[in-house]
Amino acid sequence: MMTESKEIKLIDEEGRRVDGRRPDELRPIRIEAGVLEKSDGSAYIEVGRTKIFAAVFGPREVHPKHLELPDRAVLNCRYHMASFSVDERKPLGMTRREIELSKVLREALETVVFLEEFPRTMIDVFVEVIQADGGTRTAGITAASLALADAGIPMSDLIAATAVGKVAGTLVLDINDIEDKYGEADMPVAMTPRRNSIVLLQLNGRMTSEELKKALEMASQGIKKIYQLQIEALKKRYSVVSLEE
Ligand code: UDP
């Protein structure tokens, strides 16, 4: 790993990353709400080269019926990567990784959705990765929470997320695929920005406890910026156009 990091030069002499970013810089991010017509709510997110759609249906009748819960809605979440979203051929069906990430996304989203307001119903959340270049789970959660809001589902907060990595000994915000592959650590974080609580935290690799603290602080700063973009996307979607203009 170390030799590969050196060959690829994850941080150059000026402290810049493979794509020219500073360590605490996010990739260019574009977020839009209400982009699909057939779903009740939807969102699109671009984080650098990572591109994802999220679509929400419901609350609607539960299928199959035996999954119905008497006291709350079922949140059904499906994270899926299009087979053309990655370099190598991806199997058409759901891989183990996709099944696991569907659960990870659901558990994060369940912390903010008022499911008890819709007993005996189902809310379906589809996260479709169109192009993957690192950070699909975090961008997927960010888009999914916006799509839920766009569908008018009552929530205590939005969720925004990013990953902090460690490359060539340096902590970096919002790692891309190369940094993820050749770096020393990858830590996806999702937060509810208004309440400032963490709803997803994973760490692959190694960090000292000081680095972990700093990484969380970096993630939190990035998440605040992503949250602003979510709010702007909602405002743009629901801004009232004056008829007199
Ligand atoms: N990736 C890939 N093929 C796969 C799974 C992942 O090429 O089957 C790439 C993709 O760019 C993804 C990155 O590896 O974004 C990192 O994957 P990881 O499992 O860490 O999840 P992510 O960072 O996307 O949440």
mmCIF file of C-alpha atoms and ligand atoms in Angstrom:
data_model
loop_
_atom_site.group_PDB
_atom_site.id
_atom_site.type_symbol
_atom_site.label_atom_id
_atom_site.label_comp_id
_atom_site.label_asym_id
_atom_site.label_seq_id
_atom_site.Cartn_x
_atom_site.Cartn_y
_atom_site.Cartn_z
ATOM 1 C CA MET A 1 0.000 0.000 0.000
ATOM 2 C CA MET A 2 2.698 2.464 1.022
ATOM 3 C CA THR A 3 4.694 1.947 -2.195
ATOM 4 C CA GLU A 4 1.542 2.348 -4.265
ATOM 5 C CA SER A 5 0.713 5.604 -2.425
ATOM 6 C CA LYS A 6 4.178 6.920 -3.288
ATOM 7 C CA GLU A 7 3.931 5.891 -6.927
ATOM 8 C CA ILE A 8 0.537 7.519 -7.353
ATOM 9 C CA LYS A 9 1.537 10.558 -5.248
ATOM 10 C CA LEU A 10 -1.682 11.081 -3.383
ATOM 11 C CA ILE A 11 -0.363 14.378 -1.996
ATOM 12 C CA ASP A 12 2.094 16.490 -4.048
ATOM 13 C CA GLU A 13 4.857 18.857 -2.900
ATOM 14 C CA GLU A 14 2.355 21.710 -2.594
ATOM 15 C CA GLY A 15 0.036 19.660 -0.415
ATOM 16 C CA ARG A 16 -2.503 19.148 -3.202
ATOM 17 C CA ARG A 17 -4.423 15.959 -3.873
ATOM 18 C CA VAL A 18 -4.699 13.848 -7.086
ATOM 19 C CA ASP A 19 -7.504 16.066 -8.354
ATOM 20 C CA GLY A 20 -5.867 19.325 -7.246
ATOM 21 C CA ARG A 21 -7.932 19.782 -4.087
ATOM 22 C CA ARG A 22 -6.651 20.968 -0.735
ATOM 23 C CA PRO A 23 -7.061 18.415 2.100
ATOM 24 C CA ASP A 24 -10.176 20.132 3.518
ATOM 25 C CA GLU A 25 -11.897 20.744 0.178
ATOM 26 C CA LEU A 26 -15.047 18.992 -1.029
ATOM 27 C CA ARG A 27 -15.371 17.948 -4.665
ATOM 28 C CA PRO A 28 -17.662 20.179 -6.781
ATOM 29 C CA ILE A 29 -21.185 19.242 -5.662
ATOM 30 C CA ARG A 30 -24.477 19.696 -7.477
ATOM 31 C CA ILE A 31 -27.743 18.836 -5.743
ATOM 32 C CA GLU A 32 -31.260 19.026 -7.194
ATOM 33 C CA ALA A 33 -34.658 18.087 -5.794
ATOM 34 C CA GLY A 34 -37.705 16.920 -7.750
ATOM 35 C CA VAL A 35 -35.947 15.635 -10.850
ATOM 36 C CA LEU A 36 -38.080 12.575 -11.668
ATOM 37 C CA GLU A 37 -41.762 12.579 -12.648
ATOM 38 C CA LYS A 38 -42.977 9.107 -11.726
ATOM 39 C CA SER A 39 -41.959 9.107 -8.086
ATOM 40 C CA ASP A 40 -43.491 11.019 -5.158
ATOM 41 C CA GLY A 41 -40.137 12.599 -4.358
ATOM 42 C CA SER A 42 -36.724 12.569 -5.969
ATOM 43 C CA ALA A 43 -33.249 14.033 -5.947
ATOM 44 C CA TYR A 44 -30.065 14.051 -7.970
ATOM 45 C CA ILE A 45 -26.562 14.499 -6.628
ATOM 46 C CA GLU A 46 -23.204 14.890 -8.295
ATOM 47 C CA VAL A 47 -20.113 14.776 -6.109
ATOM 48 C CA GLY A 48 -17.221 15.149 -8.511
ATOM 49 C CA ARG A 49 -17.653 12.225 -10.899
ATOM 50 C CA THR A 50 -20.031 10.320 -8.624
ATOM 51 C CA LYS A 51 -23.610 10.648 -9.927
ATOM 52 C CA ILE A 52 -26.693 9.334 -8.140
ATOM 53 C CA PHE A 53 -30.481 9.516 -8.411
ATOM 54 C CA ALA A 54 -32.777 8.891 -5.449
ATOM 55 C CA ALA A 55 -36.505 8.231 -5.784
ATOM 56 C CA VAL A 56 -39.153 7.888 -3.070
ATOM 57 C CA PHE A 57 -42.620 6.327 -3.275
ATOM 58 C CA GLY A 58 -45.207 6.431 -0.536
ATOM 59 C CA PRO A 59 -46.405 6.161 2.106
ATOM 60 C CA ARG A 60 -48.308 3.479 0.167
ATOM 61 C CA GLU A 61 -49.898 0.070 0.626
ATOM 62 C CA VAL A 62 -47.483 -2.591 1.852
ATOM 63 C CA HIS A 63 -46.462 -5.309 -0.603
ATOM 64 C CA PRO A 64 -46.195 -8.118 0.372
ATOM 65 C CA LYS A 65 -48.921 -7.527 2.953
ATOM 66 C CA HIS A 66 -47.335 -9.653 5.718
ATOM 67 C CA LEU A 67 -44.533 -7.060 6.054
ATOM 68 C CA GLU A 68 -47.067 -4.504 7.305
ATOM 69 C CA LEU A 69 -46.428 -3.090 10.807
ATOM 70 C CA PRO A 70 -49.356 -2.062 13.064
ATOM 71 C CA ASP A 71 -47.598 0.917 14.656
ATOM 72 C CA ARG A 72 -45.367 2.401 11.995
ATOM 73 C CA ALA A 73 -44.436 2.559 8.329
ATOM 74 C CA VAL A 74 -41.918 0.156 6.840
ATOM 75 C CA LEU A 75 -38.968 1.986 5.325
ATOM 76 C CA ASN A 76 -37.784 -0.059 2.388
ATOM 77 C CA CYS A 77 -34.437 1.002 1.019
ATOM 78 C CA ARG A 78 -32.615 -0.207 -2.072
ATOM 79 C CA TYR A 79 -29.095 0.939 -2.929
ATOM 80 C CA HIS A 80 -28.128 -0.216 -6.404
ATOM 81 C CA MET A 81 -25.233 0.468 -8.750
ATOM 82 C CA ALA A 82 -26.001 0.518 -12.462
ATOM 83 C CA SER A 83 -23.853 -2.068 -14.207
ATOM 84 C CA PHE A 84 -22.304 0.739 -16.297
ATOM 85 C CA SER A 85 -21.452 2.830 -13.220
ATOM 86 C CA VAL A 86 -18.081 1.196 -12.551
ATOM 87 C CA ASP A 87 -14.993 0.247 -14.599
ATOM 88 C CA GLU A 88 -15.244 -3.465 -14.067
ATOM 89 C CA ARG A 89 -18.284 -5.480 -14.972
ATOM 90 C CA LYS A 90 -20.729 -5.505 -12.097
ATOM 91 C CA PRO A 91 -23.201 -8.401 -11.703
ATOM 92 C CA LEU A 92 -26.722 -7.428 -12.780
ATOM 93 C CA GLY A 93 -28.487 -8.505 -9.589
ATOM 94 C CA MET A 94 -27.980 -7.204 -6.061
ATOM 95 C CA THR A 95 -24.497 -8.005 -4.744
ATOM 96 C CA ARG A 96 -23.764 -8.621 -1.047
ATOM 97 C CA ARG A 97 -22.267 -5.126 -0.863
ATOM 98 C CA GLU A 98 -25.444 -3.562 -2.266
ATOM 99 C CA ILE A 99 -27.632 -5.528 0.163
ATOM 100 C CA GLU A 100 -25.460 -4.365 3.063
ATOM 101 C CA LEU A 101 -25.441 -0.747 1.900
ATOM 102 C CA SER A 102 -29.245 -0.815 1.516
ATOM 103 C CA LYS A 103 -29.398 -1.702 5.216
ATOM 104 C CA VAL A 104 -26.820 0.953 6.156
ATOM 105 C CA LEU A 105 -28.844 3.615 4.313
ATOM 106 C CA ARG A 106 -32.125 2.456 5.829
ATOM 107 C CA GLU A 107 -30.769 2.538 9.365
ATOM 108 C CA ALA A 108 -29.470 6.073 8.890
ATOM 109 C CA LEU A 109 -32.734 7.316 7.336
ATOM 110 C CA GLU A 110 -34.887 5.638 10.013
ATOM 111 C CA THR A 111 -33.373 7.991 12.595
ATOM 112 C CA VAL A 112 -35.060 11.038 11.015
ATOM 113 C CA VAL A 113 -38.304 9.860 9.373
ATOM 114 C CA PHE A 114 -41.453 9.976 11.560
ATOM 115 C CA LEU A 115 -42.448 6.431 10.619
ATOM 116 C CA GLU A 116 -44.989 6.173 13.457
ATOM 117 C CA GLU A 117 -47.173 8.722 11.651
ATOM 118 C CA PHE A 118 -47.933 6.201 8.897
ATOM 119 C CA PRO A 119 -48.784 2.796 10.387
ATOM 120 C CA ARG A 120 -49.530 -0.061 7.971
ATOM 121 C CA THR A 121 -47.824 1.637 5.049
ATOM 122 C CA MET A 122 -44.529 1.365 3.203
ATOM 123 C CA ILE A 123 -42.128 4.069 2.103
ATOM 124 C CA ASP A 124 -39.814 2.940 -0.695
ATOM 125 C CA VAL A 125 -36.467 4.638 -1.195
ATOM 126 C CA PHE A 126 -34.443 3.808 -4.301
ATOM 127 C CA VAL A 127 -30.837 4.937 -4.599
ATOM 128 C CA GLU A 128 -29.470 4.354 -8.076
ATOM 129 C CA VAL A 129 -25.770 4.945 -8.645
ATOM 130 C CA ILE A 130 -25.294 6.035 -12.251
ATOM 131 C CA GLN A 131 -21.559 6.666 -12.037
ATOM 132 C CA ALA A 132 -19.294 5.722 -9.129
ATOM 133 C CA ASP A 133 -16.077 7.468 -8.181
ATOM 134 C CA GLY A 134 -15.991 6.974 -4.422
ATOM 135 C CA GLY A 135 -18.399 8.118 -1.732
ATOM 136 C CA THR A 136 -21.539 6.565 -3.168
ATOM 137 C CA ARG A 137 -22.998 5.581 0.211
ATOM 138 C CA THR A 138 -22.592 9.098 1.585
ATOM 139 C CA ALA A 139 -23.848 10.839 -1.563
ATOM 140 C CA GLY A 140 -26.648 8.242 -1.687
ATOM 141 C CA ILE A 141 -27.822 9.068 1.844
ATOM 142 C CA THR A 142 -27.633 12.797 1.106
ATOM 143 C CA ALA A 143 -29.797 12.371 -2.013
ATOM 144 C CA ALA A 144 -32.199 9.929 -0.334
ATOM 145 C CA SER A 145 -32.968 12.278 2.570
ATOM 146 C CA LEU A 146 -33.618 15.097 0.099
ATOM 147 C CA ALA A 147 -35.911 12.865 -1.965
ATOM 148 C CA LEU A 148 -37.858 11.991 1.223
ATOM 149 C CA ALA A 149 -38.245 15.700 1.991
ATOM 150 C CA ASP A 150 -39.305 16.312 -1.619
ATOM 151 C CA ALA A 151 -41.968 13.615 -1.183
ATOM 152 C CA GLY A 152 -43.324 15.600 1.766
ATOM 153 C CA ILE A 153 -42.538 12.860 4.291
ATOM 154 C CA PRO A 154 -42.300 14.369 7.799
ATOM 155 C CA MET A 155 -38.749 14.248 9.131
ATOM 156 C CA SER A 156 -36.934 15.683 12.136
ATOM 157 C CA ASP A 157 -34.004 16.776 9.953
ATOM 158 C CA LEU A 158 -32.264 16.124 6.656
ATOM 159 C CA ILE A 159 -29.190 13.897 6.568
ATOM 160 C CA ALA A 160 -26.004 15.030 4.874
ATOM 161 C CA ALA A 161 -22.900 12.893 4.555
ATOM 162 C CA THR A 162 -19.334 12.706 3.339
ATOM 163 C CA ALA A 163 -16.231 10.585 3.928
ATOM 164 C CA VAL A 164 -12.918 11.629 5.411
ATOM 165 C CA GLY A 165 -9.861 9.663 4.404
ATOM 166 C CA LYS A 166 -6.212 9.410 5.272
ATOM 167 C CA VAL A 167 -3.846 9.496 2.312
ATOM 168 C CA ALA A 168 -0.054 9.652 2.497
ATOM 169 C CA GLY A 169 -0.436 10.399 6.210
ATOM 170 C CA THR A 170 -2.763 13.382 5.617
ATOM 171 C CA LEU A 171 -6.446 13.633 6.537
ATOM 172 C CA VAL A 172 -8.525 14.568 3.507
ATOM 173 C CA LEU A 173 -12.189 15.511 3.137
ATOM 174 C CA ASP A 174 -14.548 13.783 0.682
ATOM 175 C CA ILE A 175 -12.226 11.110 -0.706
ATOM 176 C CA ASN A 176 -12.561 9.938 -4.278
ATOM 177 C CA ASP A 177 -12.111 6.426 -5.642
ATOM 178 C CA ILE A 178 -8.309 6.592 -6.101
ATOM 179 C CA GLU A 179 -7.816 8.005 -2.608
ATOM 180 C CA ASP A 180 -10.082 5.302 -1.238
ATOM 181 C CA LYS A 181 -8.217 2.519 -3.062
ATOM 182 C CA TYR A 182 -4.656 3.626 -2.309
ATOM 183 C CA GLY A 183 -5.090 5.559 0.925
ATOM 184 C CA GLU A 184 -4.658 4.340 4.482
ATOM 185 C CA ALA A 185 -8.149 4.969 5.845
ATOM 186 C CA ASP A 186 -11.711 5.741 4.776
ATOM 187 C CA MET A 187 -14.321 7.032 7.214
ATOM 188 C CA PRO A 188 -17.848 7.696 5.927
ATOM 189 C CA VAL A 189 -19.886 9.959 8.229
ATOM 190 C CA ALA A 190 -23.553 10.963 8.018
ATOM 191 C CA MET A 191 -25.069 13.593 10.296
ATOM 192 C CA THR A 192 -28.297 15.401 10.958
ATOM 193 C CA PRO A 193 -26.881 18.902 10.532
ATOM 194 C CA ARG A 194 -29.413 20.852 12.645
ATOM 195 C CA ARG A 195 -29.223 18.491 15.594
ATOM 196 C CA ASN A 196 -25.554 17.809 14.991
ATOM 197 C CA SER A 197 -25.854 14.114 15.708
ATOM 198 C CA ILE A 198 -24.053 11.303 13.917
ATOM 199 C CA VAL A 199 -26.321 8.731 12.275
ATOM 200 C CA LEU A 200 -23.656 6.765 10.398
ATOM 201 C CA LEU A 201 -20.001 6.263 11.150
ATOM 202 C CA GLN A 202 -17.746 3.640 9.607
ATOM 203 C CA LEU A 203 -13.984 3.323 9.529
ATOM 204 C CA ASN A 204 -11.884 1.144 7.267
ATOM 205 C CA GLY A 205 -8.165 1.349 7.941
ATOM 206 C CA ARG A 206 -6.290 2.916 10.786
ATOM 207 C CA MET A 207 -6.346 6.299 12.543
ATOM 208 C CA THR A 208 -5.040 7.467 15.898
ATOM 209 C CA SER A 209 -7.662 8.809 18.313
ATOM 210 C CA GLU A 210 -6.387 12.368 17.651
ATOM 211 C CA GLU A 211 -6.771 11.819 13.921
ATOM 212 C CA LEU A 212 -10.246 10.401 14.478
ATOM 213 C CA LYS A 213 -11.272 13.542 16.369
ATOM 214 C CA LYS A 214 -9.871 15.790 13.663
ATOM 215 C CA ALA A 215 -11.463 13.650 10.943
ATOM 216 C CA LEU A 216 -14.870 14.001 12.607
ATOM 217 C CA GLU A 217 -14.436 17.766 12.785
ATOM 218 C CA MET A 218 -13.486 17.864 9.071
ATOM 219 C CA ALA A 219 -16.512 15.730 8.208
ATOM 220 C CA SER A 220 -18.782 18.004 10.223
ATOM 221 C CA GLN A 221 -17.507 21.109 8.377
ATOM 222 C CA GLY A 222 -18.066 19.438 5.000
ATOM 223 C CA ILE A 223 -21.501 18.199 6.026
ATOM 224 C CA LYS A 224 -22.590 21.743 6.936
ATOM 225 C CA LYS A 225 -21.722 22.879 3.404
ATOM 226 C CA ILE A 226 -23.566 19.936 1.838
ATOM 227 C CA TYR A 227 -26.594 20.695 4.038
ATOM 228 C CA GLN A 228 -26.662 24.271 2.692
ATOM 229 C CA LEU A 229 -26.771 22.860 -0.851
ATOM 230 C CA GLN A 230 -29.681 20.571 0.150
ATOM 231 C CA ILE A 231 -31.593 23.539 1.564
ATOM 232 C CA GLU A 232 -30.906 25.591 -1.577
ATOM 233 C CA ALA A 233 -32.140 22.680 -3.722
ATOM 234 C CA LEU A 234 -35.399 22.531 -1.738
ATOM 235 C CA LYS A 235 -35.845 26.303 -1.919
ATOM 236 C CA LYS A 236 -35.280 26.242 -5.674
ATOM 237 C CA ARG A 237 -37.792 23.442 -6.065
ATOM 238 C CA TYR A 238 -40.486 25.074 -3.959
ATOM 239 C CA SER A 239 -39.903 28.777 -4.577
ATOM 240 C CA VAL A 240 -43.125 30.504 -5.566
ATOM 241 C CA VAL A 241 -42.942 32.198 -8.936
ATOM 242 C CA SER A 242 -44.836 35.482 -8.918
ATOM 243 C CA LEU A 243 -47.636 35.509 -11.500
ATOM 244 C CA GLU A 244 -47.146 39.222 -12.106
ATOM 245 C CA GLU A 245 -43.654 38.783 -13.508
HETATM 246 N N1 UDP B 1 -16.437 0.390 -6.671
HETATM 247 C C1 UDP B 1 -16.363 -0.269 -7.880
HETATM 248 N N2 UDP B 1 -17.040 -1.451 -8.028
HETATM 249 C C2 UDP B 1 -17.807 -1.990 -7.033
HETATM 250 C C3 UDP B 1 -17.881 -1.310 -5.825
HETATM 251 C C4 UDP B 1 -17.197 -0.130 -5.667
HETATM 252 O O1 UDP B 1 -15.686 0.204 -8.796
HETATM 253 O O2 UDP B 1 -18.416 -3.053 -7.225
HETATM 254 C C5 UDP B 1 -15.722 1.676 -6.535
HETATM 255 C C6 UDP B 1 -16.675 2.840 -6.711
HETATM 256 O O3 UDP B 1 -16.031 3.928 -7.345
HETATM 257 C C7 UDP B 1 -16.999 3.188 -5.273
HETATM 258 C C8 UDP B 1 -15.636 2.984 -4.652
HETATM 259 O O4 UDP B 1 -15.154 1.784 -5.252
HETATM 260 O O5 UDP B 1 -17.497 4.497 -5.161
HETATM 261 C C9 UDP B 1 -15.619 2.854 -3.158
HETATM 262 O O6 UDP B 1 -16.457 1.820 -2.773
HETATM 263 P P1 UDP B 1 -16.904 1.607 -1.274
HETATM 264 O O7 UDP B 1 -17.377 0.192 -1.136
HETATM 265 O O8 UDP B 1 -15.861 2.102 -0.338
HETATM 266 O O9 UDP B 1 -18.212 2.518 -1.121
HETATM 267 P P2 UDP B 1 -18.444 4.083 -1.359
HETATM 268 O O10 UDP B 1 -17.188 4.841 -1.064
HETATM 269 O O11 UDP B 1 -18.861 4.232 -2.793
HETATM 270 O O12 UDP B 1 -19.537 4.416 -0.405
#
